[in-house]
Short mmCIF file of C-alpha atoms in Angstrom, two decimals:
data_model
loop_
_atom_site.label_atom_id
_atom_site.label_comp_id
_atom_site.label_asym_id
_atom_site.label_seq_id
_atom_site.Cartn_x
_atom_site.Cartn_y
_atom_site.Cartn_z
CA UNK K 1 95.10 147.23 108.99
CA UNK K 2 93.98 149.24 106.25
CA UNK K 3 95.42 148.67 103.07
CA UNK K 4 95.90 152.59 101.58
CA UNK K 5 98.70 151.20 98.66
CA UNK K 6 97.92 154.01 96.10
CA UNK K 7 97.10 152.54 92.71
CA UNK K 8 100.80 153.50 90.27
CA UNK K 9 99.94 154.17 86.10
CA UNK K 10 103.05 151.62 84.52
CA UNK K 11 105.16 154.99 84.14
CA UNK K 12 105.01 155.39 87.79
CA UNK K 13 105.47 152.06 88.38
CA UNK K 14 109.07 151.80 86.71
CA UNK K 15 109.33 155.29 87.69
CA UNK K 16 108.94 153.63 91.05
CA UNK K 17 111.43 150.78 91.36
CA UNK K 18 114.27 152.65 89.55
CA UNK K 19 114.00 155.17 92.57
CA UNK K 20 114.30 152.28 94.68
CA UNK K 21 117.67 151.16 93.60
CA UNK K 22 116.84 149.13 90.31
CA UNK K 23 118.33 150.13 86.41
CA UNK K 24 115.85 149.85 84.35
CA UNK K 25 117.52 150.62 80.69
CA UNK K 26 114.46 149.82 78.74
CA UNK K 27 111.50 152.02 80.06
CA UNK K 28 110.13 150.48 76.89
CA UNK K 29 110.24 146.91 77.03
CA UNK K 30 109.65 146.88 81.26
CA UNK K 31 106.59 148.53 80.67
CA UNK K 32 105.65 146.32 78.16
CA UNK K 33 106.09 143.42 80.72
CA UNK K 34 104.96 145.07 83.82
CA UNK K 35 102.07 145.69 81.43
CA UNK K 36 101.19 142.22 80.20
CA UNK K 37 102.91 140.13 83.71
CA UNK K 38 101.80 142.26 85.94
CA UNK K 39 103.79 144.49 89.18
CA UNK K 40 102.58 141.96 92.07
CA UNK K 41 103.47 138.38 90.19
CA UNK K 42 107.21 139.97 89.44
CA UNK K 43 107.87 141.27 92.51
CA UNK K 44 107.85 138.51 93.61
CA UNK K 45 111.07 137.35 90.82
CA UNK K 46 112.90 140.75 92.71
CA UNK K 47 112.09 140.13 95.81
CA UNK K 48 115.65 138.35 96.01
CA UNK K 49 117.25 141.88 95.50
CA UNK K 50 116.17 144.09 97.84
CA UNK K 51 118.07 145.30 100.65
CA UNK K 52 118.35 142.93 104.07
CA UNK K 53 119.33 145.13 107.22
CA UNK K 54 120.34 143.54 110.29
CA UNK K 55 120.01 145.06 113.50
CA UNK K 56 121.83 144.66 116.95
CA UNK K 57 120.19 141.32 117.90
CA UNK K 58 120.30 139.95 114.72
CA UNK K 59 116.99 140.23 113.65
CA UNK K 60 116.42 141.08 110.09
CA UNK K 61 114.82 142.79 108.43
CA UNK K 62 114.14 143.51 103.80
CA UNK K 63 113.41 146.99 103.07
CA UNK K 64 112.31 148.60 99.51
CA UNK K 65 115.54 149.53 98.14
CA UNK K 66 117.98 147.62 96.31
CA UNK K 67 120.64 145.62 95.99
CA UNK K 68 123.91 147.41 94.11
CA UNK K 69 123.36 145.78 90.36
CA UNK K 70 119.95 144.91 90.07
CA UNK K 71 118.20 145.21 87.04
CA UNK K 72 115.07 144.72 85.94
CA UNK K 73 116.36 142.72 83.25
CA UNK K 74 117.55 139.60 85.82
CA UNK K 75 114.34 139.97 87.56
CA UNK K 76 112.34 138.62 83.83
CA UNK K 77 115.22 136.14 82.92
CA UNK K 78 114.13 134.67 86.48
CA UNK K 79 110.67 134.50 85.90
CA UNK K 80 110.85 133.42 81.80
CA UNK K 81 113.00 130.84 84.05
CA UNK K 82 110.67 129.79 86.77
CA UNK K 83 107.88 129.71 84.07
CA UNK K 84 109.74 127.09 82.13
CA UNK K 85 110.25 125.31 85.37
CA UNK K 86 106.85 124.78 86.51
CA UNK K 87 105.88 123.50 82.57
CA UNK K 88 108.49 120.88 83.04
CA UNK K 89 107.32 119.85 87.07
CA UNK K 90 104.11 119.97 85.37
CA UNK K 91 104.26 116.79 82.70
CA UNK K 92 106.30 115.10 85.77
CA UNK K 93 103.45 115.42 88.11
CA UNK K 94 100.86 115.19 85.56
CA UNK K 95 102.44 111.04 84.59
CA UNK K 96 102.03 110.60 88.45
CA UNK K 97 98.90 112.02 89.18
CA UNK K 98 97.26 109.58 86.31
CA UNK K 99 99.00 106.62 86.93
CA UNK K 100 98.16 107.55 91.07
CA UNK K 101 94.33 107.77 90.16
CA UNK K 102 94.78 103.64 88.38
CA UNK K 103 96.76 102.98 91.35
CA UNK K 104 94.25 103.56 93.72
CA UNK K 105 90.95 103.03 91.60
CA UNK K 106 92.90 99.27 91.15
CA UNK K 107 93.41 98.90 95.95
CA UNK K 108 89.42 100.13 96.29
CA UNK K 109 87.66 98.63 93.18
CA UNK K 110 88.58 95.70 93.51
CA UNK K 111 86.98 95.70 97.32
CA UNK K 112 83.52 97.37 95.97
CA UNK K 113 83.50 98.98 92.98
CA UNK K 114 81.63 101.84 95.30
CA UNK K 115 83.96 101.06 98.58
CA UNK K 116 85.05 104.99 98.34
CA UNK K 117 81.66 105.38 99.77
CA UNK K 118 82.22 102.84 101.99
CA UNK K 119 83.74 104.34 105.72
CA UNK K 120 85.02 100.40 106.56
CA UNK K 121 86.51 100.01 103.79
CA UNK K 122 89.38 103.21 104.84
CA UNK K 123 91.16 103.89 107.63
CA UNK K 124 89.36 105.44 111.20
CA UNK K 125 91.30 108.45 111.38
CA UNK K 126 89.48 109.25 107.73
CA UNK K 127 86.56 108.34 109.23
CA UNK K 128 86.56 109.97 112.76
CA UNK K 129 89.64 112.43 111.74
CA UNK K 130 91.48 112.75 115.19
CA UNK K 131 91.88 116.91 114.79
CA UNK K 132 89.61 119.23 114.87
CA UNK K 133 90.43 120.36 111.38
CA UNK K 134 91.53 117.30 109.83
CA UNK K 135 89.63 116.27 106.41
CA UNK K 136 87.16 113.70 107.10
CA UNK K 137 85.99 111.07 104.87
CA UNK K 138 82.36 112.94 105.35
CA UNK K 139 83.20 116.51 104.05
CA UNK K 140 85.22 114.38 101.20
CA UNK K 141 82.75 112.52 99.94
CA UNK K 142 80.59 115.93 100.20
CA UNK K 143 83.21 117.55 98.57
CA UNK K 144 83.63 114.67 95.66
CA UNK K 145 79.21 114.88 94.74
CA UNK K 146 79.17 117.99 93.84
CA UNK K 147 81.64 117.53 90.95
CA UNK K 148 80.18 114.62 90.02
CA UNK K 149 76.37 116.79 89.70
CA UNK K 150 78.90 119.99 88.53
CA UNK K 151 80.83 118.57 86.46
CA UNK K 152 80.74 119.45 82.54
CA UNK K 153 82.86 117.01 81.74
CA UNK K 154 81.69 114.49 78.59
CA UNK K 155 82.18 111.49 80.88
CA UNK K 156 80.57 112.71 84.14
CA UNK K 157 77.33 114.53 82.08
CA UNK K 158 77.52 111.07 79.54
CA UNK K 159 77.27 109.49 83.25
CA UNK K 160 74.74 111.20 85.09
CA UNK K 161 72.95 111.14 81.68
CA UNK K 162 73.01 106.83 81.13
CA UNK K 163 72.61 105.90 85.15
CA UNK K 164 70.76 109.37 86.99
CA UNK K 165 70.06 107.08 89.73
CA UNK K 166 73.24 105.69 90.48
CA UNK K 167 76.69 106.72 92.30
CA UNK K 168 79.98 106.29 90.15
CA UNK K 169 82.02 103.80 91.18
CA UNK K 170 85.22 104.85 92.15
CA UNK K 171 86.78 103.91 88.40
CA UNK K 172 85.24 106.86 86.79
CA UNK K 173 84.73 109.60 90.30
CA UNK K 174 88.79 109.09 90.41
CA UNK K 175 88.54 110.96 86.76
CA UNK K 176 86.93 113.77 89.02
CA UNK K 177 89.76 114.20 91.53
CA UNK K 178 92.01 116.51 91.37
CA UNK K 179 95.82 116.17 93.41
CA UNK K 180 94.70 117.02 96.28
CA UNK K 181 91.68 115.71 97.20
CA UNK K 182 93.54 112.13 95.23
CA UNK K 183 96.00 112.46 97.88
CA UNK K 184 93.93 113.17 100.47
CA UNK K 185 91.69 109.92 99.61
CA UNK K 186 95.19 107.90 99.26
CA UNK K 187 95.75 109.04 102.94
CA UNK K 188 92.59 107.81 104.18
CA UNK K 189 92.57 103.86 102.59
CA UNK K 190 93.84 101.19 104.35
CA UNK K 191 97.43 100.36 104.67
CA UNK K 192 97.56 97.47 103.58
CA UNK K 193 95.68 99.01 99.83
CA UNK K 194 98.12 101.74 100.63
CA UNK K 195 101.14 98.48 100.74
CA UNK K 196 99.54 97.84 97.19
CA UNK K 197 100.49 100.67 95.56
CA UNK K 198 103.69 101.26 97.62
CA UNK K 199 104.74 98.37 95.70
CA UNK K 200 103.55 99.35 92.21
CA UNK K 201 106.48 102.41 92.87
CA UNK K 202 109.01 100.37 94.57
CA UNK K 203 108.72 102.77 97.06
CA UNK K 204 109.21 100.19 100.85
CA UNK K 205 106.22 102.29 102.94
CA UNK K 206 103.10 103.60 102.93
CA UNK K 207 103.85 106.76 104.98
CA UNK K 208 106.54 107.78 102.47
CA UNK K 209 104.45 107.29 99.80
CA UNK K 210 101.53 109.62 101.80
CA UNK K 211 103.46 112.15 102.19
CA UNK K 212 105.42 111.88 98.90
CA UNK K 213 102.32 112.72 97.32
CA UNK K 214 100.59 115.01 100.23
CA UNK K 215 104.59 117.14 99.12
CA UNK K 216 103.68 116.47 95.12
CA UNK K 217 99.92 117.86 96.12
CA UNK K 218 101.71 121.13 97.05
CA UNK K 219 103.60 121.54 94.19
CA UNK K 220 101.55 121.27 91.92
CA UNK K 221 98.74 123.44 93.41
CA UNK K 222 101.65 126.27 93.05
CA UNK K 223 102.25 125.03 89.59
CA UNK K 224 98.82 125.45 88.35
CA UNK K 225 98.69 129.18 90.21
CA UNK K 226 101.49 130.17 87.90
CA UNK K 227 102.79 130.81 90.95
CA UNK K 228 106.69 131.49 92.12
CA UNK K 229 107.94 128.56 92.89
CA UNK K 230 112.41 128.23 91.95
CA UNK K 231 113.22 128.81 95.26
CA UNK K 232 109.69 128.58 97.11
CA UNK K 233 109.78 126.73 100.45
CA UNK K 234 107.44 123.16 100.40
CA UNK K 235 104.68 124.12 102.21
CA UNK K 236 103.82 120.33 103.29
CA UNK K 237 107.64 118.44 103.75
CA UNK K 238 107.93 114.29 101.97
CA UNK K 239 109.43 112.61 105.04
CA UNK K 240 112.95 110.92 103.86
CA UNK K 241 113.72 107.48 103.38
CA UNK K 242 116.08 105.60 106.02
CA UNK K 243 119.38 105.38 105.47
CA UNK K 244 119.76 102.88 102.74
CA UNK K 245 116.54 102.20 102.58
CA UNK K 246 116.26 103.99 98.76
CA UNK K 247 120.01 104.53 98.36
CA UNK K 248 119.20 106.55 95.53
CA UNK K 249 117.64 109.14 97.69
CA UNK K 250 119.96 109.51 100.45
CA UNK K 251 121.81 112.06 99.37
CA UNK K 252 118.86 114.45 100.64
CA UNK K 253 119.35 113.20 104.31
CA UNK K 254 123.26 114.92 104.19
CA UNK K 255 121.30 118.71 104.13
CA UNK K 256 119.66 119.36 106.96
CA UNK K 257 116.17 120.78 105.94
CA UNK K 258 116.68 119.23 102.58
CA UNK K 259 113.25 117.69 102.73
CA UNK K 260 111.47 121.44 102.45
CA UNK K 261 112.96 122.70 99.55
CA UNK K 262 111.83 122.06 95.54
CA UNK K 263 114.65 119.92 94.57
CA UNK K 264 113.38 116.90 97.20
CA UNK K 265 110.35 117.47 94.84
CA UNK K 266 112.30 116.20 92.19
CA UNK K 267 114.21 113.65 93.45
CA UNK K 268 110.21 111.93 93.98
CA UNK K 269 108.70 113.09 90.62
CA UNK K 270 111.85 111.25 89.46
CA UNK K 271 112.42 107.96 91.62
CA UNK K 272 107.94 108.07 90.35
CA UNK K 273 109.02 108.61 86.98
CA UNK K 274 111.59 105.64 86.79
CA UNK K 275 108.65 103.29 87.20
CA UNK K 276 105.68 104.49 85.82
CA UNK K 277 107.40 105.94 82.62
CA UNK K 278 110.87 104.05 83.08
CA UNK K 279 111.79 105.44 79.15
CA UNK K 280 110.49 108.88 79.78
CA UNK K 281 113.31 111.95 78.94
CA UNK K 282 111.92 114.52 81.73
CA UNK K 283 114.85 114.03 84.13
CA UNK K 284 117.37 114.61 81.11
CA UNK K 285 114.52 118.41 80.55
CA UNK K 286 114.23 118.85 83.92
CA UNK K 287 118.43 119.13 83.68
CA UNK K 288 118.79 120.84 80.34
CA UNK K 289 116.34 123.42 82.08
CA UNK K 290 118.29 124.36 84.73
CA UNK K 291 121.76 124.37 83.10
CA UNK K 292 120.09 127.96 82.01
CA UNK K 293 119.33 129.46 85.78
CA UNK K 294 120.20 133.30 85.45
CA UNK K 295 122.84 133.43 87.91
CA UNK K 296 123.90 136.57 89.94
CA UNK K 297 125.52 136.92 93.33
CA UNK K 298 122.44 137.24 94.81
CA UNK K 299 120.46 133.95 92.98
CA UNK K 300 121.71 130.83 92.90
CA UNK K 301 120.19 127.48 92.19
CA UNK K 302 120.91 126.50 95.65
CA UNK K 303 118.50 128.28 97.37
CA UNK K 304 116.19 125.41 95.90
CA UNK K 305 118.04 122.56 96.88
CA UNK K 306 120.01 121.93 93.66
CA UNK K 307 123.90 122.30 95.02
CA UNK K 308 126.48 121.87 92.41
CA UNK K 309 126.71 118.28 90.62
CA UNK K 310 122.96 117.41 91.86
CA UNK K 311 122.48 115.88 87.69
CA UNK K 312 125.71 113.07 88.31
CA UNK K 313 124.26 111.74 90.94
CA UNK K 314 123.00 107.95 90.46
CA UNK K 315 119.37 108.85 90.51
CA UNK K 316 119.65 111.88 87.46
CA UNK K 317 121.94 109.41 85.03
CA UNK K 318 120.62 106.54 83.37
CA UNK K 319 116.84 105.64 82.18
CA UNK K 320 117.15 103.35 85.14
#
């Protein structure tokens, strides 16, 4: 289809959403938010307020008109809440990312300072992908080398200047890796090396670790791009521990599809931070922020997997 929607000035944007049933009591404030945040970005937050029609066959269709009592302030409040939520998640994810860089560097570096470049020290499925579009070691390494050449970080410039004929050892190279490429390297490591990292976080098996980190990488990507987070389905769903394997996470198994919602990712962050930063108050800050959710008849925390009483569960109580 050819995109044919016309350009609309700010006052026309407000008129449009009013014509669709949203209450905009203060045009000046609405204009300020639309100019500062943008119509398209805010539209992600008024999506739950749009009407849904159901045909005779049970098929649902979201239309442009809004449900009764939809108001612009609720949309802005939800946007502000989500912004704060992203910042809290980013703080926890940063701690995990930095810790994981160190764990990966230690696990690979003990074999060879340049072990990340050696196919014989990595899992065969990473070296020779089984699926046509699966990331492979050669592509991953090419991307890393491009970053090493182009990076303007002080440590990278210093290394290129002092060692112009050398590649970076793993303990320096990991500092160039964002969460996504780092998760790919983790998945591409030998099983025994993954097991060693699991033990640092008290995670019983590598499959849990790799799917957890892949999922968290997706959450970080959403946060880094300032996109809607609070009720967005997880792109990469983390695997759930077996019943009794990690008792504090057993409650995730009681709700079908719970590993596809943000709450599951928050649980993983909390679980890993207990080992990484045992004195951290991250869980308390998250609970305090979630209590400020701008609840309305059409939106709730349950859409993101946060059920009633979640913060009183054993995972979230205390610092242990």
